[in-house]
Coordinates of C-alpha atoms in Angstrom, one line a residue:
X1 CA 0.0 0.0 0.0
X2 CA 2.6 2.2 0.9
X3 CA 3.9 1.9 -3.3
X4 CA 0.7 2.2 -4.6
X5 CA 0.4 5.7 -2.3
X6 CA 3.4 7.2 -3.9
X7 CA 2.3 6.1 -7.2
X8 CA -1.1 7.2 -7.2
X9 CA 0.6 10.7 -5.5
X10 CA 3.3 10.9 -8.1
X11 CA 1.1 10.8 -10.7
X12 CA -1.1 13.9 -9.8
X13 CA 1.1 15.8 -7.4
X14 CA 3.1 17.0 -10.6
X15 CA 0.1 19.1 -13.0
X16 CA -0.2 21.6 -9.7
X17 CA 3.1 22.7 -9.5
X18 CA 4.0 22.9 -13.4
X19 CA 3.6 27.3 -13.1
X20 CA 6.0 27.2 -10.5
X21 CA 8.6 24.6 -11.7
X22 CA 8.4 26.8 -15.0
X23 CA 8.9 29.9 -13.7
X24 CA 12.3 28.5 -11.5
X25 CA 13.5 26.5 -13.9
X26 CA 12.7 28.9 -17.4
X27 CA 11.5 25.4 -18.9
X28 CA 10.2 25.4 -22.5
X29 CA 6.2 24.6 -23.2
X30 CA 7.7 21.4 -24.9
X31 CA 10.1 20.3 -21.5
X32 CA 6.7 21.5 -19.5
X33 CA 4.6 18.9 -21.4
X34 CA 7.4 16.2 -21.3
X35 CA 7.8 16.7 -17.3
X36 CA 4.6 14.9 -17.5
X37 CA 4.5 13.0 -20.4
X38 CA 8.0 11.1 -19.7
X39 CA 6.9 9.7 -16.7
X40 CA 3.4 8.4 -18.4
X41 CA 5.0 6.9 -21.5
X42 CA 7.9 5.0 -20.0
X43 CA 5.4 3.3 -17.4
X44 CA 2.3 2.6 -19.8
X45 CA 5.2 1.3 -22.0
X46 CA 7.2 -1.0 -19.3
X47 CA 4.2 -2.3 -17.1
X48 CA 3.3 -5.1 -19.1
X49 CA 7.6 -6.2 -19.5
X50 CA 7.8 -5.3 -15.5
X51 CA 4.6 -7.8 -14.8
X52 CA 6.7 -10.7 -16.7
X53 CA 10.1 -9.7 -15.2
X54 CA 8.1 -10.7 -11.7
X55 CA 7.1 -13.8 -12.9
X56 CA 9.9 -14.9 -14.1
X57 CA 12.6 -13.4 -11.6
X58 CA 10.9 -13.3 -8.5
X59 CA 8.1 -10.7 -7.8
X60 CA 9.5 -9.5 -4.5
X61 CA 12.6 -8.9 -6.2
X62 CA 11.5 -6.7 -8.6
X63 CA 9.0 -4.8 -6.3
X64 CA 12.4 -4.0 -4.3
X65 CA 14.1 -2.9 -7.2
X66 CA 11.3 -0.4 -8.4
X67 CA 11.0 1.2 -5.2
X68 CA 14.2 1.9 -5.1
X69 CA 14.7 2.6 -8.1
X70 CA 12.0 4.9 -8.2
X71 CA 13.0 6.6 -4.9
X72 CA 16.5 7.6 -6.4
X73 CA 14.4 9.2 -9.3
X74 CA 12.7 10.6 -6.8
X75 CA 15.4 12.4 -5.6
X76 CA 17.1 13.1 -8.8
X77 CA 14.3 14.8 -9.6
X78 CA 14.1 16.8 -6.7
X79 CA 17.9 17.9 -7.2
X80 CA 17.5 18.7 -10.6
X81 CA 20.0 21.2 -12.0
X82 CA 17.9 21.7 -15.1
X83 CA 15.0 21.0 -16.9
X84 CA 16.2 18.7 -19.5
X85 CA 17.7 16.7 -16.1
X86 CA 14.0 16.5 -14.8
X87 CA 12.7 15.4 -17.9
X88 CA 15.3 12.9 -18.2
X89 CA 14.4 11.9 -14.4
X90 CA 10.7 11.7 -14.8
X91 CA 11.4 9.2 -17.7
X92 CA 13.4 7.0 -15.3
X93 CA 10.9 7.7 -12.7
X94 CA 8.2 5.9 -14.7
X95 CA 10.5 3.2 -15.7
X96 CA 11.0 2.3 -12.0
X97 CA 6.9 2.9 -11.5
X98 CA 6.3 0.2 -14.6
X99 CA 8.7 -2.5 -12.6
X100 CA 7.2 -1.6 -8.9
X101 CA 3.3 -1.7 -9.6
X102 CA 3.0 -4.6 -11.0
X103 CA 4.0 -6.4 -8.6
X104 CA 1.6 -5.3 -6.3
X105 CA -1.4 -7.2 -8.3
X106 CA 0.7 -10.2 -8.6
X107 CA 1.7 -10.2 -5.1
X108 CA -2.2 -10.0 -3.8
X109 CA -3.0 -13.2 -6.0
X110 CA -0.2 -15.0 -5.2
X111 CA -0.1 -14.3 -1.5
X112 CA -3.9 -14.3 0.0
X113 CA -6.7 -16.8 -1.1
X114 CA -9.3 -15.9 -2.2
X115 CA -11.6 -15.3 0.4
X116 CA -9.3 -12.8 1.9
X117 CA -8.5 -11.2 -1.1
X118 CA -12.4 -9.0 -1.1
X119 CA -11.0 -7.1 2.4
X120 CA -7.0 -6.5 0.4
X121 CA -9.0 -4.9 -2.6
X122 CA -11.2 -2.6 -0.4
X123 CA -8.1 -1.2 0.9
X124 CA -6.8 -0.5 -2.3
X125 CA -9.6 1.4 -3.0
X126 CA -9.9 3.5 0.2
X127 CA -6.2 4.1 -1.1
X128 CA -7.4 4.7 -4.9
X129 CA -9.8 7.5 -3.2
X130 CA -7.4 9.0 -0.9
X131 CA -4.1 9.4 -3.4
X132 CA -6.7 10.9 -6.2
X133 CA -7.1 14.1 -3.8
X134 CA -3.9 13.7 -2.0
X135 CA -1.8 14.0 -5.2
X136 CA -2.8 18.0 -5.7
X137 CA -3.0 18.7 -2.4
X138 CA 0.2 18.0 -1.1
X139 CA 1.4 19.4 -4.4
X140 CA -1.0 22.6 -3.4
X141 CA 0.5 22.8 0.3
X142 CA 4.1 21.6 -0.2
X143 CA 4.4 24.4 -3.3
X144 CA 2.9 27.4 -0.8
X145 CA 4.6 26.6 1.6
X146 CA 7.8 26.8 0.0
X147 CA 9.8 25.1 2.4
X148 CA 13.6 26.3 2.6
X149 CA 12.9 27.9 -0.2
X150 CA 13.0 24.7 -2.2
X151 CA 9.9 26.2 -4.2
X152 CA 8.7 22.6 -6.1
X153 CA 11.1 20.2 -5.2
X154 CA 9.6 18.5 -1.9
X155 CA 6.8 17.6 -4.2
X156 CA 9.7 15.1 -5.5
X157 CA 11.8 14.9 -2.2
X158 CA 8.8 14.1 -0.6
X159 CA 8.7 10.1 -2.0
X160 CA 12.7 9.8 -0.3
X161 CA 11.3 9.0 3.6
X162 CA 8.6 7.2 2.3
X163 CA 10.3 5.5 -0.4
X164 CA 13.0 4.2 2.4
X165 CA 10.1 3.0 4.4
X166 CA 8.2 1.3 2.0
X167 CA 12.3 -0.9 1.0
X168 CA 12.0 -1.7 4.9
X169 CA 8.6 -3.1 5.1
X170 CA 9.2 -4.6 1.5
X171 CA 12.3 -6.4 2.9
X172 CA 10.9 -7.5 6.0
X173 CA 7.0 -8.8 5.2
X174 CA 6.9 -9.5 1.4
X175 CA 7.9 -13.2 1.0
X176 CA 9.3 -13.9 -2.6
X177 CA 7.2 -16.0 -5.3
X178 CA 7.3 -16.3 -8.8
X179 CA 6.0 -18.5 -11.7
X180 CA 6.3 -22.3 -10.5
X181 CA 7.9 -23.1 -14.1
X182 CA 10.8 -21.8 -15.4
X183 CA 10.1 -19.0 -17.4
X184 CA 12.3 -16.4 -20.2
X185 CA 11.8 -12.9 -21.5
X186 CA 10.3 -13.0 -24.8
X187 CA 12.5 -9.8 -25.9
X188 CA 10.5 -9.7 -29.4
X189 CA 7.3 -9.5 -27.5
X190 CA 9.1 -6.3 -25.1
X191 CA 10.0 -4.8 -28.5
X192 CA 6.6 -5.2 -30.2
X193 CA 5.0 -3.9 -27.3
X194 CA 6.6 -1.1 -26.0
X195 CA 6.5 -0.1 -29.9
X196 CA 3.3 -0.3 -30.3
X197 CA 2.4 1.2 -27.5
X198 CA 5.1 4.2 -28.2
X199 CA 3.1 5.1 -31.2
X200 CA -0.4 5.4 -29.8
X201 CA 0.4 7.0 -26.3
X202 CA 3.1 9.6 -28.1
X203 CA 0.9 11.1 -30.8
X204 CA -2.2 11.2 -28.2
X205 CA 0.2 12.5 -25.5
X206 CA 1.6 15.7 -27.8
X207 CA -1.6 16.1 -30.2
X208 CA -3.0 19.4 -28.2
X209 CA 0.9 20.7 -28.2
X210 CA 1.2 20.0 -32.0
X211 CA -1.5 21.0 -33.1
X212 CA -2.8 17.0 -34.3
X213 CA -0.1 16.5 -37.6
X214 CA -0.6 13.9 -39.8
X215 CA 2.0 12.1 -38.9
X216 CA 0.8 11.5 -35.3
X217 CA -2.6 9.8 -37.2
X218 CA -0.6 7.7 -39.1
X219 CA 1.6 6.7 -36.3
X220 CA -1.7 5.8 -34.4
X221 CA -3.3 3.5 -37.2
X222 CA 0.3 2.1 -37.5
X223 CA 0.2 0.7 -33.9
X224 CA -2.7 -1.4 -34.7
X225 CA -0.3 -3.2 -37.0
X226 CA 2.0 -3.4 -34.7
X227 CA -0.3 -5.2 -32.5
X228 CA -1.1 -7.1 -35.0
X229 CA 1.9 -8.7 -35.5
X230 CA 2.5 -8.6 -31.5
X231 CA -0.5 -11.1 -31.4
X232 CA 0.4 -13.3 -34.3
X233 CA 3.9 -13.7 -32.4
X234 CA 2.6 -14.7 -29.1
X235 CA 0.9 -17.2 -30.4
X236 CA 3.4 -18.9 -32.1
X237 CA 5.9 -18.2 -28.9
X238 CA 3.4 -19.7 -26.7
X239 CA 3.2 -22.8 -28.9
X240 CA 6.7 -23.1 -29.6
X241 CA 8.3 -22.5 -25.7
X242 CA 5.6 -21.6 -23.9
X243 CA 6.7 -18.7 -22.7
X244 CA 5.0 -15.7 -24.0
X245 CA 5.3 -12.3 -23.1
X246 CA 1.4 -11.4 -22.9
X247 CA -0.9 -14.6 -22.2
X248 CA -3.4 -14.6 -24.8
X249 CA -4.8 -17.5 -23.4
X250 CA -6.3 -15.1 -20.4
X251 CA -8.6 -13.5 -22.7
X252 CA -10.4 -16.7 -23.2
X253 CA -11.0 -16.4 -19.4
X254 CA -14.6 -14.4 -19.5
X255 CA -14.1 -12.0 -16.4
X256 CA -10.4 -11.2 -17.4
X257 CA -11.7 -10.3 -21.1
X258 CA -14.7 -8.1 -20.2
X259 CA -13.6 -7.0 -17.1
X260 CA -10.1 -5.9 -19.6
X261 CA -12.9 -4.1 -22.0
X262 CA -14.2 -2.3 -18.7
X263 CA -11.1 -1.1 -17.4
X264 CA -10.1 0.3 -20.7
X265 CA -13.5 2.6 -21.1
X266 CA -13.3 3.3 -17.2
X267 CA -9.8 5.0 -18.0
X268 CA -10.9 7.0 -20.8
X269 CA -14.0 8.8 -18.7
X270 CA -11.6 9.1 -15.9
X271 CA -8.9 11.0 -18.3
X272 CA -11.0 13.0 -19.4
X273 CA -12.8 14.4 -16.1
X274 CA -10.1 15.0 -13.8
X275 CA -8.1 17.5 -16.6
X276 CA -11.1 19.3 -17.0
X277 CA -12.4 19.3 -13.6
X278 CA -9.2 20.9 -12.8
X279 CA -8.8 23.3 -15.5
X280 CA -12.1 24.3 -14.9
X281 CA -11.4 25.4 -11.0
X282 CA -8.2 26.6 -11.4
X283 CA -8.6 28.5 -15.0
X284 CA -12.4 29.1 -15.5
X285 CA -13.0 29.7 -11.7
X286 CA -9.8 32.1 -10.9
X287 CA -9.5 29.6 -7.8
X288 CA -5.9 28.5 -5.9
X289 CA -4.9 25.3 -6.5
X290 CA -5.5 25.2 -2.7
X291 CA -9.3 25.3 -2.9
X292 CA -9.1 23.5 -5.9
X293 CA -7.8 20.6 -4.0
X294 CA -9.7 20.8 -0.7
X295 CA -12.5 21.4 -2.7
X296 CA -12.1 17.3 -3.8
X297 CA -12.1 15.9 0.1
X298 CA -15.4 14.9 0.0
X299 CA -15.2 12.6 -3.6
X300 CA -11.7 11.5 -1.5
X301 CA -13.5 10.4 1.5
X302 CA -16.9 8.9 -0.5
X303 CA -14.9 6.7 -2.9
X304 CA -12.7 5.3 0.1
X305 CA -15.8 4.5 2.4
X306 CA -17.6 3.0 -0.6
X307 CA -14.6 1.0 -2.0
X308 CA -14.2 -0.5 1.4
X309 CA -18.0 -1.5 1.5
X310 CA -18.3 -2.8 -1.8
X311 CA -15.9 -5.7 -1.6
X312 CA -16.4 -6.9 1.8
X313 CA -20.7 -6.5 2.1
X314 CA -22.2 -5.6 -0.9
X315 CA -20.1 -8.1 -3.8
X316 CA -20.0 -10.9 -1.7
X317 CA -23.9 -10.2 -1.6
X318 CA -25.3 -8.6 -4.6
X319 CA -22.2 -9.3 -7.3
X320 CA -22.2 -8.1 -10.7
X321 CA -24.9 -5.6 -9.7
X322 CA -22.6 -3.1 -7.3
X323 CA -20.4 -2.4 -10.3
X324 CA -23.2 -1.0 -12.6
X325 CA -25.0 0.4 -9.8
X326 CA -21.9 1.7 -9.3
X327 CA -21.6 3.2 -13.3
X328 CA -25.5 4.3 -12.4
X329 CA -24.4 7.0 -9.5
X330 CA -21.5 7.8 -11.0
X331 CA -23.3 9.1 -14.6
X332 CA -26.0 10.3 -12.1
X333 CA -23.5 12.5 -10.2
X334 CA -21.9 14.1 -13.6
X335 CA -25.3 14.9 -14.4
X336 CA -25.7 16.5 -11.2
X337 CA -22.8 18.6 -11.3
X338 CA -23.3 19.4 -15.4
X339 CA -26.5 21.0 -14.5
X340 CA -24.9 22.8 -11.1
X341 CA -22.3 24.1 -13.1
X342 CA -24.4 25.6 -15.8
X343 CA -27.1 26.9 -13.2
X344 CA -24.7 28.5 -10.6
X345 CA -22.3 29.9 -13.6
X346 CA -18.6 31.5 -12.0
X347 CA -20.8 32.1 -8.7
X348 CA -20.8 28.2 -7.6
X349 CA -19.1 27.4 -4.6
X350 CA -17.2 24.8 -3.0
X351 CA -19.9 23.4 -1.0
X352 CA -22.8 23.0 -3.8
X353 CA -20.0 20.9 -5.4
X354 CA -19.8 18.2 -2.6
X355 CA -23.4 16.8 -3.3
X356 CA -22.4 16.2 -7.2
X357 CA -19.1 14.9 -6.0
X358 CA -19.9 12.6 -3.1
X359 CA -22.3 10.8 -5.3
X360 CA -19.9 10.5 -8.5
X361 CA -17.5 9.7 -5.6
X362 CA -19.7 7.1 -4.1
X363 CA -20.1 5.4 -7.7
X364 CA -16.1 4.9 -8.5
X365 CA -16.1 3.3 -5.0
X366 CA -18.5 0.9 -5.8
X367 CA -16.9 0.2 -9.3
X368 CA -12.6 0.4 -8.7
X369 CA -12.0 -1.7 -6.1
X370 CA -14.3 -4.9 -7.1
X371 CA -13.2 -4.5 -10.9
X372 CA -9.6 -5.3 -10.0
X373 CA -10.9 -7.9 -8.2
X374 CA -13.4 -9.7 -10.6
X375 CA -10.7 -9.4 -13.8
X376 CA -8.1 -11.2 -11.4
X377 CA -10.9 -13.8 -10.0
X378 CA -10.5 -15.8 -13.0
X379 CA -6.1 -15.8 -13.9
X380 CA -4.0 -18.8 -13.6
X381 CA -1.3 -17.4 -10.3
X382 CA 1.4 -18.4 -12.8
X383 CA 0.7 -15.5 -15.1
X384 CA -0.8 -13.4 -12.5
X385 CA 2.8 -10.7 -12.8
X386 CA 1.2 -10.3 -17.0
X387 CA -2.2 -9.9 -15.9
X388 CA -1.4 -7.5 -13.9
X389 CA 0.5 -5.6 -16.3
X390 CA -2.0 -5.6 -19.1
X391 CA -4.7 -4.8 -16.1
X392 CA -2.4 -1.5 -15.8
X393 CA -1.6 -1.2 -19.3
X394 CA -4.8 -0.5 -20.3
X395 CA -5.7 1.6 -17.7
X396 CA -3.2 3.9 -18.9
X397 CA -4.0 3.5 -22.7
X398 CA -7.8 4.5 -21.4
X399 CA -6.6 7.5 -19.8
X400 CA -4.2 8.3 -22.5
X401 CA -7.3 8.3 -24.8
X402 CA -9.2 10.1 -22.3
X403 CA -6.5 12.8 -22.2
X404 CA -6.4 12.9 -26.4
X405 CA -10.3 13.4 -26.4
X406 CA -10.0 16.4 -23.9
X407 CA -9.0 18.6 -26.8
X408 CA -12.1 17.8 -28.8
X409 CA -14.5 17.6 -26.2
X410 CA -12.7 20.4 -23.4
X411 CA -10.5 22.8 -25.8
X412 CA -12.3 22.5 -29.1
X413 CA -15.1 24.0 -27.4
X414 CA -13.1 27.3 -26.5
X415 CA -11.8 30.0 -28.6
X416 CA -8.4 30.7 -29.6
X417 CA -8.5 34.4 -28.5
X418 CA -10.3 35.1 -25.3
X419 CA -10.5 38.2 -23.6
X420 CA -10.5 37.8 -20.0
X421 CA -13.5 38.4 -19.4
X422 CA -14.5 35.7 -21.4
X423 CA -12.4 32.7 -20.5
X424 CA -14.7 31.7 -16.8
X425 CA -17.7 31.6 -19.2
X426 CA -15.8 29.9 -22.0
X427 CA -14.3 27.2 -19.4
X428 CA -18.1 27.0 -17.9
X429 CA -19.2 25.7 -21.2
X430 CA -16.5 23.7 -22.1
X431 CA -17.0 21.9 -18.6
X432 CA -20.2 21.5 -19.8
X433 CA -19.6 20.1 -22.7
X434 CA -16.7 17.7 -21.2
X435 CA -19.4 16.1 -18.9
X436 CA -21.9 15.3 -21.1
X437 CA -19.3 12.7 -22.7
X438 CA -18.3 11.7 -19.5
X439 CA -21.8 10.5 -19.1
X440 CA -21.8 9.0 -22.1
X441 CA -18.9 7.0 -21.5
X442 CA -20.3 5.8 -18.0
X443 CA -23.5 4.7 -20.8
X444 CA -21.3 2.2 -22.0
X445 CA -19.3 0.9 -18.9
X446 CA -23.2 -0.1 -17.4
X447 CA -23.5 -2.0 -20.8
X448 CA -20.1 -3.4 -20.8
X449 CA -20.9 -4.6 -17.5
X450 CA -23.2 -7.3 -18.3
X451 CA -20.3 -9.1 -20.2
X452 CA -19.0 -9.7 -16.1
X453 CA -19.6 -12.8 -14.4
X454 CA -22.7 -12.1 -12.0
X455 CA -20.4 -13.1 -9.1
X456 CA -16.8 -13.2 -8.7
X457 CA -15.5 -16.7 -9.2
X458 CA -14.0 -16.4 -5.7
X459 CA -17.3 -16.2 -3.9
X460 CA -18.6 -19.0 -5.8
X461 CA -15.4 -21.4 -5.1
X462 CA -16.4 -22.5 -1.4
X463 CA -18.8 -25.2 -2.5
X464 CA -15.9 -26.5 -5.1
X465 CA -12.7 -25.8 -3.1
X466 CA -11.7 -29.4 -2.1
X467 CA -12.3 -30.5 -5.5
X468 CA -9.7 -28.3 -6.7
X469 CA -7.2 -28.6 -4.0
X470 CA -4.9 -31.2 -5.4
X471 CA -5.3 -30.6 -8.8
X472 CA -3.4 -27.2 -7.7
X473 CA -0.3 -28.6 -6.0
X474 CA 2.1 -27.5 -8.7
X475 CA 0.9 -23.7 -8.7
X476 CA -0.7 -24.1 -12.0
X477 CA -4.2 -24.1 -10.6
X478 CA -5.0 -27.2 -12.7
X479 CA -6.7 -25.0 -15.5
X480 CA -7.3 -27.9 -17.6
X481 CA -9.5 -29.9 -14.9
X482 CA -12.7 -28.4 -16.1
X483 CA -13.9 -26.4 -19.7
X484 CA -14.3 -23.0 -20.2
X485 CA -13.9 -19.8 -18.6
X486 CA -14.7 -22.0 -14.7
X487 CA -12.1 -24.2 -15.0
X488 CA -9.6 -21.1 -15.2
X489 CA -11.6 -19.6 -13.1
X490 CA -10.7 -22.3 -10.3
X491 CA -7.1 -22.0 -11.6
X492 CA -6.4 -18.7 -10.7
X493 CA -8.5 -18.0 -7.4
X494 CA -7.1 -20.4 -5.2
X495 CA -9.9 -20.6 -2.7
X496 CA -7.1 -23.2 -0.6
X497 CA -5.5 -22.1 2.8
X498 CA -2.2 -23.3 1.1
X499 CA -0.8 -24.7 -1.4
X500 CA 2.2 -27.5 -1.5
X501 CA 4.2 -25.8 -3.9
X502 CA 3.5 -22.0 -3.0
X503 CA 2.6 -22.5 1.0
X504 CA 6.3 -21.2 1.6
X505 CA 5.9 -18.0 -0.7
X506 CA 2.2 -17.3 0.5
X507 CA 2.5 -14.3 3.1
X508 CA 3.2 -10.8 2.7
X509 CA 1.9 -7.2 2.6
X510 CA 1.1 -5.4 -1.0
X511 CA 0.7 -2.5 -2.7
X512 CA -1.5 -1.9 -5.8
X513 CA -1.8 1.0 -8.9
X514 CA -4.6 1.5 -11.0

């Protein structure tokens, strides 16, 4: 938890100080946009590669090594002499990120049964909720405050304590596992997928900057061919060695596939609200990027409360239902706050805000924290390190095409030359307009839904769990014992106390990224 924190902080903490690390540092627009951009491409481009690396060389290992890692980018960051040396340290940064989060994932499957795993999930979201607000806060605070006259660096040297203690606990608590088979690096797949992923996430990252050239179209319709091939390859590597680099065979597994197709949408409403919601406050309102941030407690503190509640009572209970009730509130609440916005104009306050966002709030809880869940319910603990990093991957392809859409849906809505006095109401309507896809998008998650299982294979494995027990000695989770989507299903849960081949691998504490 304590990885997953900085993560979650790391990637948000950074957009609310960007005026002032400009105005210190005399950075360029260009080094501005790659200060964030660096860190998002090298981690949506090494999360899948980082997943595999656990698999294969022990996932304990690796989550050492990327918070380590990732704490001396921390602090190379922090000391950075220049801008091109913060670019060039947010690039490591994310490197580090892509070998430390999926391990977290990998470690929860590996490490709890499955009946335990519903109360590990809820605390992840109660941590999803708290580091989506606690990112631009402390950026907010630790900026003003301006300690020792450090202006925007403890927003960086911040991650060194915490960083140090999260090596400690690692060290101490997390005992090592890894695939029970002996596994290699497919280094075609690495090169196939970071390249494909390079030439969707880079045109999409720099479109707004550049003004959307044709080559940045092209490079996105190439990728699909890249991915092409990328699929055509794994399957012969699997068939040949058996040693792919992404598991194809998971998407045969129902929940892993839909709940893949979910994840990927989710991302793309989620990139696309929180830019605009905080453009919005901070440009169209005129407000500090104080208020801005305190003004998000209450969505903080409703998704953690619901997360919590959603795996442990309501899942176990209602299944598939609390995710699309869950889609329900949140389109409900982004209706609520479209039609607040537009009635209250630049007068709204902070307060009328909390209604829209407590019940948007309470719908992410209900949805984030069971999600991760139900797509690992069904995945083979062998390959749980890939899963993982295609569970991530996507997530950051959705935001990435969340972030792309914002300049149709946010910016193409506003004028090129405002006066003053007309950006607030420009930046009203443009909110406006930002929302009403939003919803739409939320539209399609509730349909996407139904392609879920109705309940999490965990919850259904306690009638079946001795059945499975031995078939499950050598780690594999014997998915071959029965057809279909259930017999991975069985595979990857493992509803058993212990396992022969695992028992001396299965304890530890985790940490987990969306």
């Amino acid at each position: 938890m304590t990885a997953a924190f900085m993560d979650l902080v790391d990637v948000t903490i950074v957009n609310i100080a960007i005026p002032s690390i400009e105005r210190d540092t005399g950075a360029t627009f260009s080094q501005i946009q790659w200060i964030t951009a660096g860190y998002a491409l090298a981690f949506a481009a090494g999360l899948i590669t980082g997943g595999r690396l656990g698999d294969i060389h022990g996932r304990k290992r690796l989550f050492l090594l990327g918070i380590g890692g990732f704490t001396v980018a921390s602090a190379l960051c922090g000391f950075a002499a220049n801008p091109e040396m913060l670019v060039a340290s947010r690039i490591l940064q994310g490197g580090m990120a892509a070998m430390m989060v999926p391990q977290v994932l990998s470690i929860v499957h590996a490490t709890f049964p499955a009946h335990e795993r519903g109360k590990v999930f809820g605390l992840f979201g109660a941590i999803v909720g708290l580091g989506a607000v606690s990112g631009p806060l402390l950026g907010a605070l630790l900026t003003e405050w301006n300690l020792f006259g450090l202006e925007w660096r403890p927003i960086f040297l911040i991650n060194l304590p915490v960083g140090v203690v999260g090596l400690l606990l690692g060290s101490r608590f997390i005992t090592e596992s890894k695939a029970p088979r002996a596994l290699r690096l497919d280094l075609v797949g690495v090169a196939l997928v970071t390249l494909g992923l390079l030439m969707l996430l880079y045109p999409l990252t720099r479109g707004e900057e550049l003004d959307w050239p044709l080559w940045g179209f092209a490079s996105m319709a190439g990728a699909l061919g890249v991915f092409a091939v990328l699929v055509a390859y794994e399957r012969r590597k699997a068939a040949r060695d058996g040693s792919p680099l992404i598991e194809l065979s998971l998407f045969k597994v129902k929940s892993f596939a839909a709940g893949i197709a979910v994840q990927t949408v989710f991302g793309i409403g989620l990139g696309i609200f929180f830019l605009v919601w905080t453009l919005y406050m901070q440009i169209g309102l005129g407000w500090s990027a104080l208020r801005a941030g305190l003004t998000g407690v209450p969505f903080s503190l409703a998704v953690s409360t619901a997360a919590a509640l959603s795996v442990q009572k309501l899942v176990p209970r209602f299944g598939r239902g609390v995710l699309q009730a869950g889609a329900l509130l949140m389109g409900l609440g982004v209706l609520l706050y479209l039609w607040e916005a537009g009635h209250y104009g630049l007068a709204i306050a902070s307060w009328q805000m909390a209604l829209p966002l407590v019940v948007m709030g309470v719908g992410m809880g209900l949805i984030v924290a069971p999600l991760t869940d139900a797509v690992l319910s069904g995945v083979p603990r062998e390959h749980s390190g890939s899963a993982s990093g295609l569970i991530n991957t996507v997530q950051q392809m959705g935001n990435a095409l969340g972030l792309g859409l914002v300049s149709v849906v946010f910016f193409g809505q506003i004028g090129d030359r405002l006066t003053p006095a007309q950006v607030g109401p420009a930046f009203v309507d443009a909110f406006q307009n930002a929302l009403g896809w939003v919803a739409v998008v939320l539209a399609a998650i509730f349909v996407l839904m139904f392609a879920l299982p109705k309940r999490p294979a965990q919850h259904l494995e306690g009638a079946d769990g001795e059945e499975d027990g031995p078939g499950d000695a050598d780690g594999t989770g014997g998915a071959g014992d029965v057809e279909g989507a259930r017999g991975a299903g069985d595979a990857g849960a493992g509803a058993e106390p212990a396992e022969p081949a695992e028992s001396a691998e299965s304890a530890g504490t985790v940490g987990v990224s969306v």
